[in-house]
Structures are given as structure tokens and as C-alpha cells.
């Protein structure tokens, strides 16, 4: 006997989706397949006999548009339900599949002798997890050929198939199955940061800068010294983005989260050293490490990315409590091991973990991404919808926009046509996250050349962008025509400084650049805004984009009017007055945002 969720919405009803006759489970139709083995991956042959795999199946909800419709209602400042966020249980009801879907899928699994004890539902039955499925059985279920693949640069080994199918009877109800054709191994995920070995570093901190600004009015251009153009510290950012005068007052309930991957460990001792050097009044700053899917916490091996994220988010939002999620990849594959692989689904692992909790931090930052075209569309859509669930539950989710401008490498499509076009990034292209681009210099700030930006090929332009992006496209005429999808979700939405960040790693200060700097910076600013609202007994901001794109919000950002993001043999896009696909609406001004949301 198979499971059925207990939610009232899933009460038994007449079976209508299935054919009056038993479905043909051998009538397989392709769900997704690559033309060739993805770039940089090499097939290593079949896994040892007896190898097992954990599968996740995303089912389409009974009410197809209920989640997104609700998200837009509670995120629209003009809607009566604005900021009326939902509980875990209420979201589960929104995304629950039809009972007939569950019966049909259960029948399919039963046909293949998948034990009911190995099947468990999450998110109201929206996702199923099948634990310990023999690879031979997974091949039969999915018409697949799972093999081992090694990444040529990182030596990661993963268990994947270059194509999979599901029975025709399930195509209308199954969104995606993972792991299948997504080859995004953790260490192959693109970090959105890079080191600057020849840049100036401040080993002894920025005491003189702090003293110079101590009696100045925060936020005015005159209080941001020229030195911040060559070395960025928390003092620079707090002055630039006007947060220095705010003291958090809701630290018992407001929370900030940083999602970490790639065996990147945030170091407690380095955070203390960093604060002593750059923000001594926050020397007591700390964070909690929460492991996800076998993620570690090796304090002898501090990660540059992890330290960057936690140090700058904390430096702006202190003393807001912070969580660092250390999300593991799959364990090294041992040829004679039959233990299930974790399968390197980093976003999916982390999202499932966070959404399973009864409470979620009100502000979340992530600084990783992949070329959108390397992520199967069915998988990207399912993951994007999970980010929508975070927004519906009241979290503001930030992703760095990437460090490749409009695209890196040869910019050729991987669909067999080898067409040259701009290459958007995912997850920052998901319309349910806030994408953060990069700036450089001060008085004024300008776009940094590597700031990722462009238009998604997977996700259509969301309604909150319709007027703004249409106006921008009209202003550029035929520039870059044919190289991007003008109907796609445009990004980034906003921006922040992205170069010359002083970061402490192993006790020493180094200089770091990338939109990995921008995302935690902006997360810190908006965490303070959530603190402000919560301290007044109001709900947090949740999903931000509909607010950001209102006609009244533009004045709360510092518009970036110069710079560009070249790539793919072009100059890319240019920063202009108003929104642009280089820096979005620009960088935040906390005091003006405070007035806007308060």
C-alpha cells in the first residue's frame, strides 16, 4: 500500500486523470536529453553492480498557478494581502498535486516494485523522494542509462544520464526527476568571486577611515572618502548605503541566512579578527553553522567565499543572528561501494532542507551559479518554484548576478546549433529571486565590467518588470539584437560594490572581487529593513521584486548611469539612467528605503 498525504485538500476523489484502462508503463516519452555529453564531462562507464541512487520526483500541483498568484498578491504593495505571508502548511496546500496524480504515480512505482517504505513525500506531496533505488531499477523506471561521469577540471565524479523518459501517462503530472541530466557538480558550480593578489590590503584595519567618518552624517557623498575606491571595508559600505546610523532592535526574531556550498567553510576565528580590524564595536559577532546533506564545518580550512559572505553580511547587519548553511556535495565515489550517492543537487538539497523547517530566516543570500543553458529547463523550473515558496513564506532571497558580463567563454549554445548568443545565469535568472549586480568606485559609483546581466532564455518576463524593461528595450533600439531573448526575465534587479573587498582568511587580509561581494552586502542592508519592520510589529518584506519595480521605489536607490558588462565579443549592455541589465535600479540607500517601506 502506498502513501497518501493527509492534507484535507488531498481527500479521496474519483479517479479521473488515468485512462479507464491501465496505463502503459512501457510507453516512455523523453522528458529531457542532451545531444552530447555536457562540456567538460567524460563518461567513465557503468557503476558497479548493486549501486543505488536516491531519486526526487517533482509533481505538478493541482492548482497550477496558485503558488505564483499568491506570491504576487502578498508581494504587491498595492494589494490588500501585501506581506500576509503563509505558513509551511498553507504553502503545502497551494502546491499539492491532485489525489489522482498521487494514485497514478503510486501505480507506476508499484508496477516497478519500488517498495512503498522507500517513498516519502515533501512539500505537501509536491515532491517525492525515493531512497536507495538500485541503478538498474532507475534505468527501467526512466528509460535511462545512468553512468559515471568525471569533470575534467575538478575530478568530481557523479552518477548521471544524458537523457531520461517517463511514461506518456505521466508527462502531464511529472515536472522533473532528479538527479538525471543536470551535471552541476558542486566544485564545478561557478563561484561569483575571484582573488585580487596585486590589490591593496589593509592588514591593520581601517581605523583612520572609521575615525574620519565617526562624526560625519552617514550617506552623503561627501562622507565616502576616495580611499573606498581602492579598498572596500564595512565602513565604506555603511557610509555608501546609509546604514551606519541604524541600530537593530528585533534581533530576537529577525534572522539572516547565508547558503554555502563547495566545501566552503566559514571560520569563526577569522570573523572575530575581521571585526576587530574593521568594525570593533561588533567584535562579539558570531554565527551558527547548520550542516545540510553532509556539509562539513572544518575550522582548519577557511573558505574565501564563505568568509566573504559571512563577514560582510554580519558587518552590516550586526547584531542580527546569522546562520551559515554548509551544504555538502556527494561523497567521493568508491568503486566497490553500494552506498547511495548524494548526487550533487546543491540547490535542491538546500531548498528541501530549509523549506522543511517551520521557520526560515527573513533574509537569505547565495553567491553561486551556473550557465542557464547547462541546467535542464524542467529542473530549473522546479527549483525556481521552490524559491517562490521561500518568498511566499516571507523570505527575501538574493543571488549574485554572476561575473561573466553577458556571457563567458565562446558563448555558443549547447543545443547542437553552436549559435553565438549571450549566456544568462541560473538561479539568478529565476523571477522569484532578487538578482544583485556589481559596481565599483565611489562619488559616483559605476558599473563594474564583469557584472552579470541580461535576459533569461527559460523564464518569461514577469509582470512586475513589464513596463520598466519594455521602456529600456525601446531605448536601445536594435543594439545586441538577436543575441538575447527580449521577452525573458531581465536581471539584475539591483546592485552593490563588487571589488577590492577586504576579507580575512586564515588571519590575513586579502582582496576579493565579484558579485559574491554584492549579494551579502545587499542582504545585510535589507536584513536591517526587515529588522526595522519587525521591531514595529510589522511583517518582513518577503519577495522584494514587485516592490523594487514600483514607480515610487526608484528614488530609494542610487542610480548607476555609466559602465557596461562586455562579453561574447561585444560591449554587452550599458548602464543608463533608470533600470538597466548591468546594475538594475542601482545600489540601496537604507534611509530612503526605510521611509519607503515604513
Short mmCIF file of C-alpha atoms in Angstrom, two decimals, residues 138-595:
data_model
loop_
_atom_site.label_atom_id
_atom_site.label_comp_id
_atom_site.label_asym_id
_atom_site.label_seq_id
_atom_site.Cartn_x
_atom_site.Cartn_y
_atom_site.Cartn_z
CA UNK A 138 16.16 3.58 -12.01
CA UNK A 139 17.17 2.82 -15.61
CA UNK A 140 13.96 0.82 -16.09
CA UNK A 141 11.78 3.48 -14.45
CA UNK A 142 13.17 6.30 -16.54
CA UNK A 143 14.31 4.66 -19.75
CA UNK A 144 17.72 5.95 -18.72
CA UNK A 145 21.33 4.80 -18.85
CA UNK A 146 22.98 6.02 -15.65
CA UNK A 147 26.75 6.08 -15.87
CA UNK A 148 29.62 7.65 -14.01
CA UNK A 149 30.92 10.96 -15.35
CA UNK A 150 34.08 12.77 -14.31
CA UNK A 151 34.57 16.52 -14.56
CA UNK A 152 37.79 17.21 -16.49
CA UNK A 153 38.77 20.22 -14.36
CA UNK A 154 37.61 19.31 -10.85
CA UNK A 155 37.74 15.49 -10.99
CA UNK A 156 34.28 15.35 -9.42
CA UNK A 157 32.57 12.07 -10.24
CA UNK A 158 28.80 11.97 -10.49
CA UNK A 159 26.17 9.43 -11.43
CA UNK A 160 24.09 10.84 -14.29
CA UNK A 161 22.27 10.01 -17.52
CA UNK A 162 22.34 12.15 -20.65
CA UNK A 163 18.64 11.51 -21.20
CA UNK A 164 15.57 10.21 -19.41
CA UNK A 165 11.92 9.48 -20.10
CA UNK A 166 8.69 8.91 -18.21
CA UNK A 167 5.57 7.07 -19.37
CA UNK A 168 3.28 9.12 -21.60
CA UNK A 169 0.57 8.87 -18.94
CA UNK A 170 2.79 10.82 -16.52
CA UNK A 171 4.02 13.64 -18.73
CA UNK A 172 1.24 15.97 -17.67
CA UNK A 173 1.80 15.41 -13.96
CA UNK A 174 5.57 14.96 -13.52
CA UNK A 175 7.59 18.20 -13.64
CA UNK A 176 11.08 16.74 -13.31
CA UNK A 177 13.11 13.86 -11.90
CA UNK A 178 16.49 14.38 -10.25
CA UNK A 179 19.27 13.51 -10.44
CA UNK A 180 19.10 12.81 -14.12
CA UNK A 181 20.54 15.22 -16.69
CA UNK A 182 21.73 18.11 -14.51
CA UNK A 183 25.53 17.85 -14.43
CA UNK A 184 26.12 20.68 -11.96
CA UNK A 185 28.66 19.14 -9.60
CA UNK A 186 29.40 21.34 -6.56
CA UNK A 187 33.02 22.20 -7.30
CA UNK A 188 32.07 22.88 -10.93
CA UNK A 189 29.48 25.44 -9.87
CA UNK A 190 30.69 28.91 -10.67
CA UNK A 191 31.81 30.93 -7.70
CA UNK A 192 30.91 34.55 -8.31
CA UNK A 193 34.14 35.87 -6.82
CA UNK A 194 37.85 36.00 -7.60
CA UNK A 195 41.01 36.95 -5.73
CA UNK A 196 42.94 40.16 -6.36
CA UNK A 197 46.52 39.23 -5.41
CA UNK A 198 48.00 42.55 -6.55
CA UNK A 199 45.43 44.79 -4.90
CA UNK A 200 45.99 46.89 -1.79
CA UNK A 201 45.15 45.19 1.51
CA UNK A 202 44.66 46.68 4.94
CA UNK A 203 46.33 44.24 7.32
CA UNK A 204 45.88 46.59 10.26
CA UNK A 205 42.27 47.52 9.54
CA UNK A 206 40.76 50.88 8.63
CA UNK A 207 40.97 52.80 11.92
CA UNK A 208 41.78 56.13 10.24
CA UNK A 209 38.82 55.79 7.90
CA UNK A 210 36.48 54.96 10.79
CA UNK A 211 37.72 57.92 12.77
CA UNK A 212 37.31 60.24 9.78
CA UNK A 213 33.69 59.18 9.38
CA UNK A 214 32.80 58.97 13.08
CA UNK A 215 31.28 62.43 13.27
CA UNK A 216 30.08 62.71 9.67
CA UNK A 217 26.49 62.39 8.57
CA UNK A 218 26.05 58.89 7.08
CA UNK A 219 25.05 58.53 3.48
CA UNK A 220 26.06 61.80 1.89
CA UNK A 221 28.60 61.56 -0.91
CA UNK A 222 30.99 63.82 0.97
CA UNK A 223 31.32 61.23 3.76
CA UNK A 224 32.59 58.48 1.44
CA UNK A 225 36.35 59.05 1.10
CA UNK A 226 38.16 58.44 -2.16
CA UNK A 227 40.10 55.62 -0.46
CA UNK A 228 36.93 53.48 -0.70
CA UNK A 229 37.54 53.34 -4.46
CA UNK A 230 40.63 51.18 -3.88
CA UNK A 231 39.80 49.31 -0.66
CA UNK A 232 36.27 48.41 0.40
CA UNK A 233 35.61 47.80 4.09
CA UNK A 234 32.40 47.65 6.13
CA UNK A 235 32.97 51.32 6.99
CA UNK A 236 32.83 52.23 3.30
CA UNK A 237 29.68 50.22 2.70
CA UNK A 238 27.86 51.50 5.78
CA UNK A 239 28.59 55.05 4.61
CA UNK A 240 27.77 54.39 0.95
CA UNK A 241 24.47 52.67 1.69
CA UNK A 242 23.48 54.81 4.65
CA UNK A 243 23.18 52.11 7.34
CA UNK A 244 25.66 53.37 9.95
CA UNK A 245 23.04 55.25 11.94
CA UNK A 246 20.67 52.33 12.42
CA UNK A 247 20.78 50.08 15.49
CA UNK A 248 18.91 46.76 15.11
CA UNK A 249 16.07 46.31 17.58
CA UNK A 250 14.42 43.00 16.62
CA UNK A 251 17.34 40.61 16.99
CA UNK A 252 15.25 38.14 18.98
CA UNK A 253 13.19 37.30 15.90
CA UNK A 254 14.90 38.73 12.78
CA UNK A 255 17.37 36.30 11.18
CA UNK A 256 19.87 36.35 8.31
CA UNK A 257 20.98 33.27 6.36
CA UNK A 258 23.94 32.54 4.06
CA UNK A 259 23.80 29.49 1.78
CA UNK A 260 27.22 27.87 1.35
CA UNK A 261 28.39 25.08 -0.96
CA UNK A 262 31.57 23.57 -2.40
CA UNK A 263 33.04 22.52 0.96
CA UNK A 264 33.48 26.22 1.74
CA UNK A 265 33.72 26.68 5.50
CA UNK A 266 33.06 29.96 7.28
CA UNK A 267 35.63 30.47 10.02
CA UNK A 268 34.69 31.77 13.48
CA UNK A 269 38.19 32.98 14.39
CA UNK A 270 38.50 34.87 11.09
CA UNK A 271 35.18 36.60 11.73
CA UNK A 272 36.44 37.80 15.11
CA UNK A 273 39.70 39.03 13.57
CA UNK A 274 37.80 40.73 10.76
CA UNK A 275 35.51 42.58 13.14
CA UNK A 276 38.39 43.66 15.38
CA UNK A 277 40.12 45.12 12.33
CA UNK A 278 37.18 46.66 10.54
CA UNK A 279 34.26 47.01 12.96
CA UNK A 280 35.50 46.76 16.57
CA UNK A 281 32.07 47.52 18.05
CA UNK A 282 30.93 44.22 16.51
CA UNK A 283 33.83 42.13 17.81
CA UNK A 284 31.35 39.80 19.55
CA UNK A 285 29.75 38.84 16.23
CA UNK A 286 29.08 35.13 15.77
CA UNK A 287 27.16 32.80 13.50
CA UNK A 288 25.61 29.35 13.66
CA UNK A 289 26.69 26.62 11.25
CA UNK A 290 23.91 24.28 10.11
CA UNK A 291 25.02 21.27 8.04
CA UNK A 292 22.89 20.20 5.07
CA UNK A 293 23.29 16.87 3.24
CA UNK A 294 26.58 16.01 4.86
CA UNK A 295 28.02 19.51 4.74
CA UNK A 296 31.06 19.99 6.96
CA UNK A 297 32.47 22.61 9.30
CA UNK A 298 36.24 22.32 9.07
CA UNK A 299 37.57 25.25 11.08
CA UNK A 300 41.11 24.47 9.95
CA UNK A 301 40.20 25.10 6.32
CA UNK A 302 38.61 28.57 5.97
CA UNK A 303 36.99 29.32 2.61
CA UNK A 304 37.41 32.66 0.88
CA UNK A 305 33.84 32.65 -0.45
CA UNK A 306 32.36 31.56 2.88
CA UNK A 307 34.35 34.11 4.88
CA UNK A 308 33.50 36.88 2.42
CA UNK A 309 29.78 36.13 2.67
CA UNK A 310 29.56 35.84 6.44
CA UNK A 311 31.95 38.69 7.25
CA UNK A 312 30.18 41.31 5.14
CA UNK A 313 26.61 40.25 5.83
CA UNK A 314 27.42 40.27 9.57
CA UNK A 315 29.36 43.54 9.41
CA UNK A 316 26.32 45.37 8.04
CA UNK A 317 23.52 43.58 9.93
CA UNK A 318 25.23 43.09 13.34
CA UNK A 319 23.95 42.03 15.85
CA UNK A 320 21.31 40.23 13.77
CA UNK A 321 21.69 36.44 14.34
CA UNK A 322 23.16 34.70 11.31
CA UNK A 323 23.07 31.14 10.02
CA UNK A 324 25.61 29.65 7.61
CA UNK A 325 24.23 26.57 5.85
CA UNK A 326 27.08 24.26 4.87
CA UNK A 327 25.62 22.18 2.05
CA UNK A 328 27.57 19.06 1.09
CA UNK A 329 28.08 17.51 -2.31
CA UNK A 330 28.20 13.80 -2.96
CA UNK A 331 30.86 11.79 -1.16
CA UNK A 332 33.80 10.60 -3.28
CA UNK A 333 32.65 7.64 -5.34
CA UNK A 334 34.28 4.41 -4.18
CA UNK A 335 34.16 1.78 -6.94
CA UNK A 336 33.23 -1.09 -4.62
CA UNK A 337 30.71 0.91 -2.57
CA UNK A 338 26.98 0.40 -2.85
CA UNK A 339 26.03 3.31 -0.62
CA UNK A 340 23.58 5.77 -2.16
CA UNK A 341 25.16 8.77 -3.81
CA UNK A 342 24.11 12.19 -2.55
CA UNK A 343 24.08 13.13 -6.24
CA UNK A 344 25.25 16.72 -6.19
CA UNK A 345 21.97 18.60 -6.39
CA UNK A 346 23.09 21.56 -4.28
CA UNK A 347 20.17 23.94 -4.63
CA UNK A 348 17.64 21.14 -4.36
CA UNK A 349 19.30 19.68 -1.25
CA UNK A 350 19.41 23.07 0.43
CA UNK A 351 15.90 24.11 -0.57
CA UNK A 352 14.36 20.86 0.65
CA UNK A 353 16.12 21.26 3.97
CA UNK A 354 15.18 24.90 4.53
CA UNK A 355 11.58 24.55 3.38
CA UNK A 356 11.10 21.59 5.73
CA UNK A 357 11.61 23.91 8.71
CA UNK A 358 8.76 25.69 10.44
CA UNK A 359 10.65 28.99 10.38
CA UNK A 360 13.02 30.48 7.79
CA UNK A 361 15.37 33.48 8.03
CA UNK A 362 13.73 36.60 6.68
CA UNK A 363 16.78 37.41 4.51
CA UNK A 364 18.92 34.90 2.57
CA UNK A 365 21.99 35.39 0.36
CA UNK A 366 23.61 32.99 -2.12
CA UNK A 367 26.69 33.61 -4.28
CA UNK A 368 26.85 30.73 -6.74
CA UNK A 369 25.51 30.00 -10.21
CA UNK A 370 25.72 28.07 -13.48
CA UNK A 371 25.17 28.97 -17.12
CA UNK A 372 21.41 28.71 -17.50
CA UNK A 373 21.72 26.53 -20.60
CA UNK A 374 23.63 23.86 -18.62
CA UNK A 375 20.64 23.38 -16.31
CA UNK A 376 17.77 21.32 -17.81
CA UNK A 377 14.73 23.56 -18.14
CA UNK A 378 12.40 21.17 -16.31
CA UNK A 379 14.85 21.07 -13.38
CA UNK A 380 15.37 24.85 -13.39
CA UNK A 381 11.61 25.44 -13.36
CA UNK A 382 11.10 23.11 -10.41
CA UNK A 383 13.92 24.71 -8.41
CA UNK A 384 12.69 28.20 -9.28
CA UNK A 385 9.25 27.29 -7.93
CA UNK A 386 10.87 26.28 -4.65
CA UNK A 387 12.39 29.76 -4.43
CA UNK A 388 8.84 31.05 -4.91
CA UNK A 389 7.85 29.01 -1.86
CA UNK A 390 10.55 30.81 0.16
CA UNK A 391 9.11 34.16 -0.90
CA UNK A 392 5.58 33.11 -0.06
CA UNK A 393 6.75 32.22 3.43
CA UNK A 394 8.27 35.68 3.94
CA UNK A 395 11.93 35.41 2.91
CA UNK A 396 13.84 37.89 0.74
CA UNK A 397 16.23 35.79 -1.37
CA UNK A 398 19.29 37.36 -3.03
CA UNK A 399 21.55 35.83 -5.69
CA UNK A 400 24.70 37.35 -7.15
CA UNK A 401 24.21 38.05 -10.86
CA UNK A 402 27.48 36.43 -11.97
CA UNK A 403 30.94 37.56 -13.02
CA UNK A 404 30.86 36.95 -16.78
CA UNK A 405 29.09 40.09 -18.01
CA UNK A 406 26.62 38.98 -20.69
CA UNK A 407 28.40 35.64 -21.04
CA UNK A 408 31.74 33.90 -20.73
CA UNK A 409 33.76 31.56 -22.92
CA UNK A 410 32.83 31.13 -26.57
CA UNK A 411 29.15 31.91 -25.84
CA UNK A 412 27.97 29.07 -28.05
CA UNK A 413 24.66 27.35 -27.41
CA UNK A 414 24.72 23.69 -26.38
CA UNK A 415 21.64 22.65 -28.38
CA UNK A 416 23.66 21.40 -31.33
CA UNK A 417 23.40 24.61 -33.35
CA UNK A 418 26.51 26.25 -31.82
CA UNK A 419 24.86 29.62 -32.20
CA UNK A 420 26.67 32.52 -30.51
CA UNK A 421 24.42 34.33 -28.06
CA UNK A 422 24.52 35.88 -24.62
CA UNK A 423 24.53 33.29 -21.83
CA UNK A 424 22.30 34.11 -18.86
CA UNK A 425 22.96 32.52 -15.46
CA UNK A 426 20.77 30.46 -13.17
CA UNK A 427 19.45 30.68 -10.41
CA UNK A 428 19.83 34.47 -10.66
CA UNK A 429 17.59 34.35 -13.76
CA UNK A 430 14.72 32.87 -11.72
CA UNK A 431 11.99 35.56 -11.49
CA UNK A 432 11.34 34.72 -7.83
CA UNK A 433 14.75 35.79 -6.50
CA UNK A 434 16.36 39.23 -6.33
CA UNK A 435 19.43 39.39 -8.58
CA UNK A 436 22.35 41.59 -7.47
CA UNK A 437 24.84 43.07 -9.93
CA UNK A 438 28.12 44.86 -9.22
CA UNK A 439 29.58 48.36 -9.02
CA UNK A 440 32.99 49.92 -8.47
CA UNK A 441 34.37 53.35 -7.48
CA UNK A 442 32.68 56.00 -5.37
CA UNK A 443 31.47 59.55 -5.90
CA UNK A 444 29.90 58.28 -8.13
CA UNK A 445 29.64 54.50 -8.34
CA UNK A 446 29.81 53.00 -11.83
CA UNK A 447 29.05 49.52 -13.16
CA UNK A 448 31.87 47.02 -12.81
CA UNK A 449 32.71 45.40 -16.14
CA UNK A 450 32.10 41.82 -15.00
CA UNK A 451 28.61 42.48 -13.60
CA UNK A 452 26.39 39.65 -14.83
CA UNK A 453 23.23 40.78 -16.56
CA UNK A 454 20.88 40.02 -19.38
CA UNK A 455 17.71 38.14 -20.21
CA UNK A 456 16.66 34.58 -19.40
CA UNK A 457 16.04 32.07 -22.16
CA UNK A 458 13.94 29.90 -19.80
CA UNK A 459 11.73 32.31 -17.85
CA UNK A 460 9.45 34.84 -19.48
CA UNK A 461 9.42 38.44 -18.37
CA UNK A 462 7.41 38.65 -15.12
CA UNK A 463 4.57 41.15 -14.84
CA UNK A 464 6.40 43.30 -12.29
CA UNK A 465 9.04 44.08 -14.95
CA UNK A 466 6.73 44.68 -17.88
CA UNK A 467 6.81 48.47 -18.08
CA UNK A 468 10.36 49.04 -16.88
CA UNK A 469 12.04 46.53 -19.18
CA UNK A 470 9.88 47.46 -22.17
CA UNK A 471 10.99 51.07 -21.77
CA UNK A 472 14.65 50.02 -21.57
CA UNK A 473 14.39 47.84 -24.68
CA UNK A 474 12.75 50.67 -26.59
CA UNK A 475 15.62 52.95 -25.59
CA UNK A 476 18.36 50.68 -27.00
CA UNK A 477 16.69 50.00 -30.34
CA UNK A 478 18.46 47.26 -32.29
CA UNK A 479 21.57 47.07 -30.08
CA UNK A 480 22.58 43.42 -29.50
CA UNK A 481 19.53 42.30 -31.47
CA UNK A 482 19.46 38.54 -31.96
CA UNK A 483 21.92 37.91 -29.14
CA UNK A 484 19.38 37.80 -26.32
CA UNK A 485 15.75 36.96 -25.62
CA UNK A 486 13.91 40.30 -25.29
CA UNK A 487 10.90 38.53 -23.77
CA UNK A 488 12.87 36.90 -20.98
CA UNK A 489 13.13 37.71 -17.29
CA UNK A 490 15.66 40.54 -17.13
CA UNK A 491 18.34 40.80 -14.45
CA UNK A 492 19.93 42.08 -12.23
CA UNK A 493 17.35 43.92 -10.17
CA UNK A 494 19.74 45.99 -8.01
CA UNK A 495 23.48 46.21 -7.34
CA UNK A 496 26.24 46.93 -4.81
CA UNK A 497 30.02 47.27 -4.65
CA UNK A 498 31.87 44.26 -6.10
CA UNK A 499 35.63 44.87 -5.98
CA UNK A 500 38.53 45.43 -3.55
CA UNK A 501 36.72 43.86 -0.58
CA UNK A 502 39.00 43.33 2.41
CA UNK A 503 38.42 39.78 3.66
CA UNK A 504 40.21 37.93 6.47
CA UNK A 505 41.21 34.36 5.63
CA UNK A 506 43.49 32.38 7.92
CA UNK A 507 44.16 35.52 9.92
CA UNK A 508 45.45 37.56 6.95
CA UNK A 509 43.59 40.20 4.97
CA UNK A 510 43.22 39.61 1.25
CA UNK A 511 41.40 41.50 -1.52
CA UNK A 512 38.40 39.89 -3.23
CA UNK A 513 36.18 40.89 -6.16
CA UNK A 514 32.98 39.59 -7.69
CA UNK A 515 29.23 39.86 -7.35
CA UNK A 516 29.75 37.47 -4.43
CA UNK A 517 30.66 40.70 -2.65
CA UNK A 518 27.47 42.41 -3.77
CA UNK A 519 24.89 39.83 -2.69
CA UNK A 520 25.78 39.57 1.05
CA UNK A 521 26.20 43.35 1.17
CA UNK A 522 22.67 43.93 -0.11
CA UNK A 523 21.36 41.12 2.10
CA UNK A 524 22.80 42.94 5.12
CA UNK A 525 21.05 46.17 4.13
CA UNK A 526 17.67 44.51 3.62
CA UNK A 527 18.06 42.48 6.80
CA UNK A 528 18.19 45.83 8.61
CA UNK A 529 14.99 46.86 6.82
CA UNK A 530 13.32 43.67 7.99
CA UNK A 531 14.59 44.41 11.49
CA UNK A 532 13.02 47.87 11.29
CA UNK A 533 9.64 46.47 10.22
CA UNK A 534 9.60 43.63 12.74
CA UNK A 535 10.57 45.99 15.58
CA UNK A 536 7.41 47.96 14.76
CA UNK A 537 5.23 44.86 14.86
CA UNK A 538 5.01 44.64 11.07
CA UNK A 539 5.62 41.73 8.72
CA UNK A 540 9.00 41.39 6.95
CA UNK A 541 9.38 42.30 3.29
CA UNK A 542 9.43 38.81 1.78
CA UNK A 543 9.80 38.62 -2.01
CA UNK A 544 11.13 42.05 -2.98
CA UNK A 545 10.90 42.43 -6.73
CA UNK A 546 7.34 43.74 -7.09
CA UNK A 547 8.23 46.43 -4.52
CA UNK A 548 11.55 47.26 -6.22
CA UNK A 549 9.86 47.75 -9.59
CA UNK A 550 7.14 50.12 -8.34
CA UNK A 551 7.36 53.66 -9.69
CA UNK A 552 8.00 55.07 -6.20
CA UNK A 553 10.94 52.85 -5.27
CA UNK A 554 13.48 54.06 -7.82
CA UNK A 555 14.35 57.10 -5.72
CA UNK A 556 15.41 54.80 -2.87
CA UNK A 557 18.33 53.51 -4.95
CA UNK A 558 21.48 55.24 -6.16
CA UNK A 559 21.09 55.13 -9.92
CA UNK A 560 24.21 53.90 -11.74
CA UNK A 561 24.49 55.69 -15.07
CA UNK A 562 27.81 54.59 -16.55
CA UNK A 563 29.76 51.42 -17.24
CA UNK A 564 28.92 48.25 -19.16
CA UNK A 565 29.16 44.45 -18.95
CA UNK A 566 31.02 43.21 -22.05
CA UNK A 567 31.16 39.59 -23.11
CA UNK A 568 30.62 37.26 -26.07
CA UNK A 569 32.77 39.51 -28.25
CA UNK A 570 30.51 42.53 -27.65
CA UNK A 571 30.32 45.50 -25.32
CA UNK A 572 27.29 43.93 -23.71
CA UNK A 573 24.76 46.31 -22.22
CA UNK A 574 25.37 49.79 -20.82
CA UNK A 575 24.30 51.29 -17.53
CA UNK A 576 21.86 54.13 -18.16
CA UNK A 577 19.52 56.40 -16.23
CA UNK A 578 16.91 54.17 -14.60
CA UNK A 579 16.90 50.38 -14.74
CA UNK A 580 19.42 48.53 -16.92
CA UNK A 581 20.66 44.89 -17.27
CA UNK A 582 24.03 45.77 -15.71
CA UNK A 583 23.15 47.25 -12.31
CA UNK A 584 19.34 47.08 -12.22
CA UNK A 585 17.94 50.09 -10.36
CA UNK A 586 21.29 50.71 -8.69
CA UNK A 587 22.58 50.49 -5.13
CA UNK A 588 20.44 50.78 -1.99
CA UNK A 589 20.03 53.80 0.26
CA UNK A 590 18.88 52.40 3.59
CA UNK A 591 17.36 55.59 4.96
CA UNK A 592 15.32 56.18 1.82
CA UNK A 593 14.24 52.53 1.74
CA UNK A 594 13.29 52.79 5.38
CA UNK A 595 10.97 55.68 4.55
#
